[in-house]
mmCIF file of C-alpha atoms in Angstrom:
data_model
loop_
_atom_site.group_PDB
_atom_site.id
_atom_site.type_symbol
_atom_site.label_atom_id
_atom_site.label_comp_id
_atom_site.label_asym_id
_atom_site.label_seq_id
_atom_site.Cartn_x
_atom_site.Cartn_y
_atom_site.Cartn_z
ATOM 1 C CA UNK E 1 0.026 -0.038 -0.119
ATOM 2 C CA UNK E 2 2.501 2.289 0.900
ATOM 3 C CA UNK E 3 4.692 1.766 -2.608
ATOM 4 C CA UNK E 4 1.320 2.321 -4.160
ATOM 5 C CA UNK E 5 0.996 5.680 -2.567
ATOM 6 C CA UNK E 6 4.436 6.991 -3.350
ATOM 7 C CA UNK E 7 3.609 5.634 -7.217
ATOM 8 C CA UNK E 8 0.651 7.863 -7.239
ATOM 9 C CA UNK E 9 2.384 10.524 -5.795
ATOM 10 C CA UNK E 10 5.416 10.179 -8.234
ATOM 11 C CA UNK E 11 2.849 10.181 -10.790
ATOM 12 C CA UNK E 12 0.584 13.214 -9.485
ATOM 13 C CA UNK E 13 3.994 14.980 -9.510
ATOM 14 C CA UNK E 14 4.624 14.597 -13.234
ATOM 15 C CA UNK E 15 0.960 15.414 -14.189
ATOM 16 C CA UNK E 16 0.958 18.198 -12.238
ATOM 17 C CA UNK E 17 4.225 19.512 -13.507
ATOM 18 C CA UNK E 18 2.409 19.590 -17.018
ATOM 19 C CA UNK E 19 -0.131 21.354 -15.523
ATOM 20 C CA UNK E 20 2.165 24.151 -13.802
ATOM 21 C CA UNK E 21 3.836 24.834 -16.851
ATOM 22 C CA UNK E 22 0.762 25.351 -18.458
ATOM 23 C CA UNK E 23 -0.607 27.503 -15.803
ATOM 24 C CA UNK E 24 2.453 29.691 -15.968
ATOM 25 C CA UNK E 25 1.439 30.892 -19.324
ATOM 26 C CA UNK E 26 -2.240 31.940 -17.826
ATOM 27 C CA UNK E 27 -0.945 33.621 -14.802
ATOM 28 C CA UNK E 28 1.854 35.485 -16.520
ATOM 29 C CA UNK E 29 -0.520 36.850 -19.486
ATOM 30 C CA UNK E 30 -3.412 37.499 -16.481
ATOM 31 C CA UNK E 31 -0.562 39.439 -14.157
ATOM 32 C CA UNK E 32 0.564 41.581 -16.529
ATOM 33 C CA UNK E 33 -2.101 42.334 -19.665
ATOM 34 C CA UNK E 34 -4.869 41.385 -16.849
ATOM 35 C CA UNK E 35 -6.588 39.028 -19.373
ATOM 36 C CA UNK E 36 -7.597 35.561 -19.472
ATOM 37 C CA UNK E 37 -5.759 34.167 -22.637
ATOM 38 C CA UNK E 38 -8.375 31.072 -22.940
ATOM 39 C CA UNK E 39 -6.824 30.022 -26.381
ATOM 40 C CA UNK E 40 -3.491 28.872 -24.415
ATOM 41 C CA UNK E 41 -4.957 25.310 -24.223
ATOM 42 C CA UNK E 42 -5.209 25.250 -28.127
ATOM 43 C CA UNK E 43 -1.316 26.311 -28.345
ATOM 44 C CA UNK E 44 -0.512 23.512 -26.692
ATOM 45 C CA UNK E 45 -2.725 21.155 -28.999
ATOM 46 C CA UNK E 46 -0.293 23.264 -32.256
ATOM 47 C CA UNK E 47 2.903 22.792 -30.271
ATOM 48 C CA UNK E 48 2.031 18.898 -29.938
ATOM 49 C CA UNK E 49 1.313 18.558 -33.452
ATOM 50 C CA UNK E 50 4.480 20.749 -34.688
ATOM 51 C CA UNK E 51 6.708 18.612 -32.982
ATOM 52 C CA UNK E 52 4.397 15.389 -34.004
ATOM 53 C CA UNK E 53 5.143 16.584 -38.179
ATOM 54 C CA UNK E 54 9.005 17.353 -37.538
ATOM 55 C CA UNK E 55 9.812 13.934 -35.878
ATOM 56 C CA UNK E 56 6.958 11.512 -37.657
ATOM 57 C CA UNK E 57 7.057 13.265 -41.457
ATOM 58 C CA UNK E 58 10.365 15.306 -41.393
ATOM 59 C CA UNK E 59 12.423 12.628 -39.617
ATOM 60 C CA UNK E 60 14.189 15.106 -37.123
ATOM 61 C CA UNK E 61 15.312 14.177 -33.801
ATOM 62 C CA UNK E 62 13.135 15.112 -30.913
ATOM 63 C CA UNK E 63 15.164 17.871 -30.030
ATOM 64 C CA UNK E 64 14.914 19.670 -32.835
ATOM 65 C CA UNK E 65 11.360 18.750 -33.198
ATOM 66 C CA UNK E 66 10.488 20.141 -29.812
ATOM 67 C CA UNK E 67 12.825 23.328 -30.985
ATOM 68 C CA UNK E 68 10.324 23.622 -33.716
ATOM 69 C CA UNK E 69 7.424 23.673 -31.508
ATOM 70 C CA UNK E 70 8.629 26.365 -29.381
ATOM 71 C CA UNK E 71 9.511 28.771 -32.213
ATOM 72 C CA UNK E 72 6.217 28.064 -33.848
ATOM 73 C CA UNK E 73 4.230 28.602 -30.761
ATOM 74 C CA UNK E 74 6.179 31.613 -29.991
ATOM 75 C CA UNK E 75 5.417 33.509 -33.343
ATOM 76 C CA UNK E 76 1.692 32.186 -32.780
ATOM 77 C CA UNK E 77 1.398 33.639 -29.438
ATOM 78 C CA UNK E 78 3.048 36.959 -30.427
ATOM 79 C CA UNK E 79 0.334 36.793 -33.862
ATOM 80 C CA UNK E 80 -2.631 36.046 -31.148
ATOM 81 C CA UNK E 81 -1.701 39.147 -29.154
ATOM 82 C CA UNK E 82 -0.945 41.453 -31.833
ATOM 83 C CA UNK E 83 -4.547 40.570 -34.255
ATOM 84 C CA UNK E 84 -6.926 39.340 -31.545
ATOM 85 C CA UNK E 85 -6.005 41.322 -28.083
ATOM 86 C CA UNK E 86 -4.545 44.177 -28.712
ATOM 87 C CA UNK E 87 -6.964 46.157 -30.499
ATOM 88 C CA UNK E 88 -9.175 45.372 -27.469
ATOM 89 C CA UNK E 89 -6.655 45.982 -24.374
ATOM 90 C CA UNK E 90 -8.436 49.469 -23.993
ATOM 91 C CA UNK E 91 -12.330 47.996 -24.618
ATOM 92 C CA UNK E 92 -14.862 49.334 -22.346
ATOM 93 C CA UNK E 93 -15.729 45.947 -21.181
ATOM 94 C CA UNK E 94 -13.148 43.010 -20.116
ATOM 95 C CA UNK E 95 -16.085 40.686 -21.634
ATOM 96 C CA UNK E 96 -14.883 41.816 -25.162
ATOM 97 C CA UNK E 97 -11.529 40.060 -24.545
ATOM 98 C CA UNK E 98 -13.043 37.306 -22.876
ATOM 99 C CA UNK E 99 -15.030 36.316 -25.911
ATOM 100 C CA UNK E 100 -12.396 37.019 -28.310
ATOM 101 C CA UNK E 101 -10.304 34.619 -26.557
ATOM 102 C CA UNK E 102 -12.691 31.943 -26.835
ATOM 103 C CA UNK E 103 -13.322 32.525 -30.244
ATOM 104 C CA UNK E 104 -9.031 32.349 -31.084
ATOM 105 C CA UNK E 105 -9.586 29.178 -29.417
ATOM 106 C CA UNK E 106 -12.528 27.562 -31.489
ATOM 107 C CA UNK E 107 -10.515 29.363 -34.583
ATOM 108 C CA UNK E 108 -7.349 27.021 -33.652
ATOM 109 C CA UNK E 109 -9.073 23.983 -33.182
ATOM 110 C CA UNK E 110 -11.126 24.218 -36.280
ATOM 111 C CA UNK E 111 -8.222 24.901 -38.242
ATOM 112 C CA UNK E 112 -6.446 21.859 -36.898
ATOM 113 C CA UNK E 113 -9.644 19.861 -37.681
ATOM 114 C CA UNK E 114 -9.188 21.120 -41.346
ATOM 115 C CA UNK E 115 -5.456 20.367 -41.536
ATOM 116 C CA UNK E 116 -4.940 17.420 -39.503
ATOM 117 C CA UNK E 117 -8.611 15.688 -39.439
ATOM 118 C CA UNK E 118 -10.148 14.470 -36.237
ATOM 119 C CA UNK E 119 -8.706 11.173 -35.821
ATOM 120 C CA UNK E 120 -6.481 10.609 -33.035
ATOM 121 C CA UNK E 121 -2.699 10.422 -34.045
ATOM 122 C CA UNK E 122 0.072 8.548 -32.018
ATOM 123 C CA UNK E 123 2.433 10.738 -30.805
ATOM 124 C CA UNK E 124 6.086 9.165 -31.095
ATOM 125 C CA UNK E 125 8.384 8.638 -27.809
ATOM 126 C CA UNK E 126 10.162 12.169 -27.316
ATOM 127 C CA UNK E 127 12.361 10.514 -24.430
ATOM 128 C CA UNK E 128 14.120 7.379 -24.722
ATOM 129 C CA UNK E 129 14.906 6.955 -21.488
ATOM 130 C CA UNK E 130 13.322 4.064 -19.946
ATOM 131 C CA UNK E 131 13.173 5.623 -16.169
ATOM 132 C CA UNK E 132 14.373 4.029 -13.024
ATOM 133 C CA UNK E 133 13.282 1.241 -10.272
ATOM 134 C CA UNK E 134 13.145 1.621 -6.571
ATOM 135 C CA UNK E 135 12.556 -0.363 -3.566
ATOM 136 C CA UNK E 136 13.835 -3.379 -5.202
ATOM 137 C CA UNK E 137 11.831 -3.120 -8.196
ATOM 138 C CA UNK E 138 8.228 -2.292 -6.512
ATOM 139 C CA UNK E 139 8.308 1.266 -7.874
ATOM 140 C CA UNK E 140 8.979 1.739 -11.646
ATOM 141 C CA UNK E 141 9.503 5.611 -12.503
ATOM 142 C CA UNK E 142 9.337 6.545 -16.255
ATOM 143 C CA UNK E 143 11.758 8.562 -17.892
ATOM 144 C CA UNK E 144 9.146 10.714 -19.374
ATOM 145 C CA UNK E 145 7.903 11.311 -15.575
ATOM 146 C CA UNK E 146 11.367 12.265 -14.271
ATOM 147 C CA UNK E 147 11.866 14.597 -16.792
ATOM 148 C CA UNK E 148 8.795 16.237 -16.806
ATOM 149 C CA UNK E 149 9.175 17.248 -13.417
ATOM 150 C CA UNK E 150 12.913 18.198 -13.790
ATOM 151 C CA UNK E 151 11.901 20.170 -16.621
ATOM 152 C CA UNK E 152 9.070 21.845 -14.614
ATOM 153 C CA UNK E 153 11.451 22.657 -11.932
ATOM 154 C CA UNK E 154 14.073 24.307 -14.472
ATOM 155 C CA UNK E 155 11.530 26.485 -15.948
ATOM 156 C CA UNK E 156 10.515 27.795 -12.841
ATOM 157 C CA UNK E 157 14.023 28.806 -11.612
ATOM 158 C CA UNK E 158 14.648 30.327 -14.924
ATOM 159 C CA UNK E 159 11.276 32.193 -14.756
ATOM 160 C CA UNK E 160 11.562 33.318 -11.141
ATOM 161 C CA UNK E 161 15.280 34.872 -12.214
ATOM 162 C CA UNK E 162 14.086 36.059 -15.266
ATOM 163 C CA UNK E 163 11.209 38.170 -13.593
ATOM 164 C CA UNK E 164 13.390 39.243 -10.595
ATOM 165 C CA UNK E 165 17.031 39.793 -12.315
ATOM 166 C CA UNK E 166 16.718 40.874 -15.908
ATOM 167 C CA UNK E 167 15.307 44.177 -17.215
ATOM 168 C CA UNK E 168 12.779 42.503 -19.042
ATOM 169 C CA UNK E 169 11.479 41.206 -16.261
ATOM 170 C CA UNK E 170 11.415 43.914 -13.905
ATOM 171 C CA UNK E 171 9.429 45.732 -16.976
ATOM 172 C CA UNK E 172 6.803 43.033 -16.755
ATOM 173 C CA UNK E 173 6.483 43.433 -13.187
ATOM 174 C CA UNK E 174 6.220 47.644 -13.428
ATOM 175 C CA UNK E 175 3.391 47.170 -16.392
ATOM 176 C CA UNK E 176 1.559 44.549 -14.171
ATOM 177 C CA UNK E 177 1.370 47.232 -11.353
ATOM 178 C CA UNK E 178 0.852 50.249 -13.615
ATOM 179 C CA UNK E 179 0.538 50.379 -17.174
ATOM 180 C CA UNK E 180 0.696 54.105 -17.439
ATOM 181 C CA UNK E 181 2.962 54.643 -15.246
ATOM 182 C CA UNK E 182 5.522 52.248 -16.440
ATOM 183 C CA UNK E 183 4.927 53.845 -20.014
ATOM 184 C CA UNK E 184 5.502 57.366 -18.490
ATOM 185 C CA UNK E 185 9.004 55.782 -17.412
ATOM 186 C CA UNK E 186 9.891 55.007 -20.748
ATOM 187 C CA UNK E 187 8.757 51.123 -20.501
ATOM 188 C CA UNK E 188 7.708 49.714 -24.269
ATOM 189 C CA UNK E 189 4.119 48.337 -22.509
ATOM 190 C CA UNK E 190 3.534 46.693 -26.115
ATOM 191 C CA UNK E 191 6.313 44.707 -26.346
ATOM 192 C CA UNK E 192 6.392 43.830 -22.757
ATOM 193 C CA UNK E 193 2.947 42.347 -23.389
ATOM 194 C CA UNK E 194 3.935 40.878 -26.483
ATOM 195 C CA UNK E 195 7.184 39.406 -24.662
ATOM 196 C CA UNK E 196 4.701 37.963 -22.179
ATOM 197 C CA UNK E 197 2.505 36.158 -24.588
ATOM 198 C CA UNK E 198 5.894 34.609 -26.178
ATOM 199 C CA UNK E 199 7.178 33.165 -23.224
ATOM 200 C CA UNK E 200 3.821 31.831 -21.942
ATOM 201 C CA UNK E 201 3.607 30.314 -25.697
ATOM 202 C CA UNK E 202 6.495 28.834 -25.748
ATOM 203 C CA UNK E 203 6.039 26.913 -22.110
ATOM 204 C CA UNK E 204 2.647 25.653 -23.933
ATOM 205 C CA UNK E 205 4.792 24.045 -26.692
ATOM 206 C CA UNK E 206 6.901 22.591 -23.862
ATOM 207 C CA UNK E 207 3.855 21.343 -21.871
ATOM 208 C CA UNK E 208 2.259 20.132 -25.098
ATOM 209 C CA UNK E 209 5.368 17.688 -25.799
ATOM 210 C CA UNK E 210 5.510 16.381 -22.564
ATOM 211 C CA UNK E 211 1.623 15.876 -22.097
ATOM 212 C CA UNK E 212 1.683 13.859 -25.304
ATOM 213 C CA UNK E 213 4.841 11.797 -24.423
ATOM 214 C CA UNK E 214 2.674 10.957 -21.395
ATOM 215 C CA UNK E 215 -0.531 10.273 -22.900
ATOM 216 C CA UNK E 216 0.860 9.464 -26.651
ATOM 217 C CA UNK E 217 -1.848 10.898 -28.478
ATOM 218 C CA UNK E 218 -2.860 14.076 -30.301
ATOM 219 C CA UNK E 219 -6.366 15.697 -31.437
ATOM 220 C CA UNK E 220 -7.460 18.861 -32.091
ATOM 221 C CA UNK E 221 -8.987 18.661 -28.801
ATOM 222 C CA UNK E 222 -5.874 17.579 -27.284
ATOM 223 C CA UNK E 223 -5.094 21.031 -25.308
ATOM 224 C CA UNK E 224 -8.842 21.894 -23.911
ATOM 225 C CA UNK E 225 -9.356 19.789 -20.930
ATOM 226 C CA UNK E 226 -5.265 20.174 -19.875
ATOM 227 C CA UNK E 227 -5.901 24.099 -20.687
ATOM 228 C CA UNK E 228 -8.826 24.492 -18.636
ATOM 229 C CA UNK E 229 -7.243 22.492 -15.553
ATOM 230 C CA UNK E 230 -4.286 24.453 -15.811
ATOM 231 C CA UNK E 231 -6.745 27.418 -15.698
ATOM 232 C CA UNK E 232 -7.907 25.561 -12.565
ATOM 233 C CA UNK E 233 -4.401 25.580 -11.116
ATOM 234 C CA UNK E 234 -3.541 28.954 -11.772
ATOM 235 C CA UNK E 235 -6.389 30.358 -9.779
ATOM 236 C CA UNK E 236 -5.886 27.571 -7.086
ATOM 237 C CA UNK E 237 -2.578 28.994 -6.493
ATOM 238 C CA UNK E 238 -3.355 32.684 -7.139
ATOM 239 C CA UNK E 239 -3.748 34.122 -10.365
ATOM 240 C CA UNK E 240 -0.993 36.007 -11.261
ATOM 241 C CA UNK E 241 1.631 34.744 -9.057
ATOM 242 C CA UNK E 242 4.288 32.451 -10.216
ATOM 243 C CA UNK E 243 5.363 30.184 -7.292
ATOM 244 C CA UNK E 244 1.143 30.105 -6.744
ATOM 245 C CA UNK E 245 0.682 28.498 -10.690
ATOM 246 C CA UNK E 246 3.461 26.197 -9.802
ATOM 247 C CA UNK E 247 2.059 25.183 -6.398
ATOM 248 C CA UNK E 248 -1.547 25.204 -7.704
ATOM 249 C CA UNK E 249 -0.363 22.841 -10.663
ATOM 250 C CA UNK E 250 1.410 20.047 -8.535
ATOM 251 C CA UNK E 251 -1.233 19.517 -6.000
ATOM 252 C CA UNK E 252 -4.303 19.624 -8.787
ATOM 253 C CA UNK E 253 -1.913 16.928 -10.426
ATOM 254 C CA UNK E 254 -1.541 14.862 -7.013
ATOM 255 C CA UNK E 255 -5.333 15.609 -6.778
ATOM 256 C CA UNK E 256 -6.560 14.508 -10.038
ATOM 257 C CA UNK E 257 -4.244 11.063 -9.669
ATOM 258 C CA UNK E 258 -5.555 10.202 -6.619
ATOM 259 C CA UNK E 259 -9.091 10.898 -7.505
ATOM 260 C CA UNK E 260 -8.774 8.378 -10.393
ATOM 261 C CA UNK E 261 -7.352 5.749 -7.958
ATOM 262 C CA UNK E 262 -11.063 5.801 -6.687
ATOM 263 C CA UNK E 263 -13.116 6.724 -9.708
ATOM 264 C CA UNK E 264 -11.756 7.354 -12.754
ATOM 265 C CA UNK E 265 -15.282 8.920 -13.845
ATOM 266 C CA UNK E 266 -15.167 11.783 -10.902
ATOM 267 C CA UNK E 267 -11.592 12.581 -11.146
ATOM 268 C CA UNK E 268 -12.215 15.374 -13.105
ATOM 269 C CA UNK E 269 -15.059 16.676 -11.206
ATOM 270 C CA UNK E 270 -12.626 16.374 -8.019
ATOM 271 C CA UNK E 271 -10.408 19.001 -9.995
ATOM 272 C CA UNK E 272 -13.361 21.284 -10.538
ATOM 273 C CA UNK E 273 -14.737 20.768 -6.968
ATOM 274 C CA UNK E 274 -11.599 21.991 -5.440
ATOM 275 C CA UNK E 275 -12.030 25.062 -7.700
ATOM 276 C CA UNK E 276 -15.130 25.879 -6.082
ATOM 277 C CA UNK E 277 -13.924 25.221 -2.779
ATOM 278 C CA UNK E 278 -10.792 27.369 -2.923
ATOM 279 C CA UNK E 279 -12.908 30.508 -4.515
ATOM 280 C CA UNK E 280 -15.198 30.071 -1.556
ATOM 281 C CA UNK E 281 -12.445 29.125 1.096
ATOM 282 C CA UNK E 282 -10.070 32.131 0.103
ATOM 283 C CA UNK E 283 -10.993 33.864 -3.497
ATOM 284 C CA UNK E 284 -7.642 35.269 -3.932
ATOM 285 C CA UNK E 285 -6.108 31.634 -4.032
ATOM 286 C CA UNK E 286 -3.288 30.107 -1.658
ATOM 287 C CA UNK E 287 -0.498 32.646 -2.904
ATOM 288 C CA UNK E 288 -2.698 35.556 -4.173
ATOM 289 C CA UNK E 289 -3.206 39.130 -2.705
ATOM 290 C CA UNK E 290 -6.053 40.913 -1.828
ATOM 291 C CA UNK E 291 -5.898 44.375 -3.919
ATOM 292 C CA UNK E 292 -7.378 47.111 -2.328
ATOM 293 C CA UNK E 293 -8.801 49.873 -5.075
ATOM 294 C CA UNK E 294 -9.624 53.282 -4.519
ATOM 295 C CA UNK E 295 -12.624 54.629 -6.394
#
């Protein structure tokens, strides 16, 4: 029983790591641009398809395939921001941006349906390492699981260092606090927001490859549910908080895996039940801060 618990915990950390990487994109965009990019989950799907094409049709190595997916998703994220979101940045209602984000999501899904078809395609193995066994073979940890957790930790550390130590990162923090004041101080607000979308979309490509490596199939709807769950993770940890997205993603992955042990049908419901409970008990999330606004 103890060995099973450890195995479930490790699998939960692996799945949670993917949610955390996706949630980082959500929380960065919300923290800086104050909008929810619901097309983020579909960028994951595009990244997975790009890696799939690069490996299965072009015959490229997994490393090159992942780099291609990152480049394509980064460009896609910037284009989406410039074409769909930038014109609405000063819109009277934030609902306009939310509806546009949902529209972009369906647009990407339908383009993928036209280009790739509706049938699920097998995703090739990106990580060739078989993994390790512990406790005399009683616990087996796959290479995908280990790599996913390690990649998540590295991304988290690099992202925190980037935001805290670099000039673009400091510009992001300034824009997050006050766009108008940041512009008066000479910060390029449009460029900073575009950079945020670029980083978030690059992370989505990595998450898409890792997710499809663990669950080796891809369809035009592959990114929909992970994207929504990552949004739940971001809210759970405190939307706008990078450490919050990380912790929220890990906890949500663990909750889902343990939920599947008892009932695979109720696992998804459990994830959203957690969101409801968190919003009732602590609306700002685990690490979110309450902001006082003067009227």
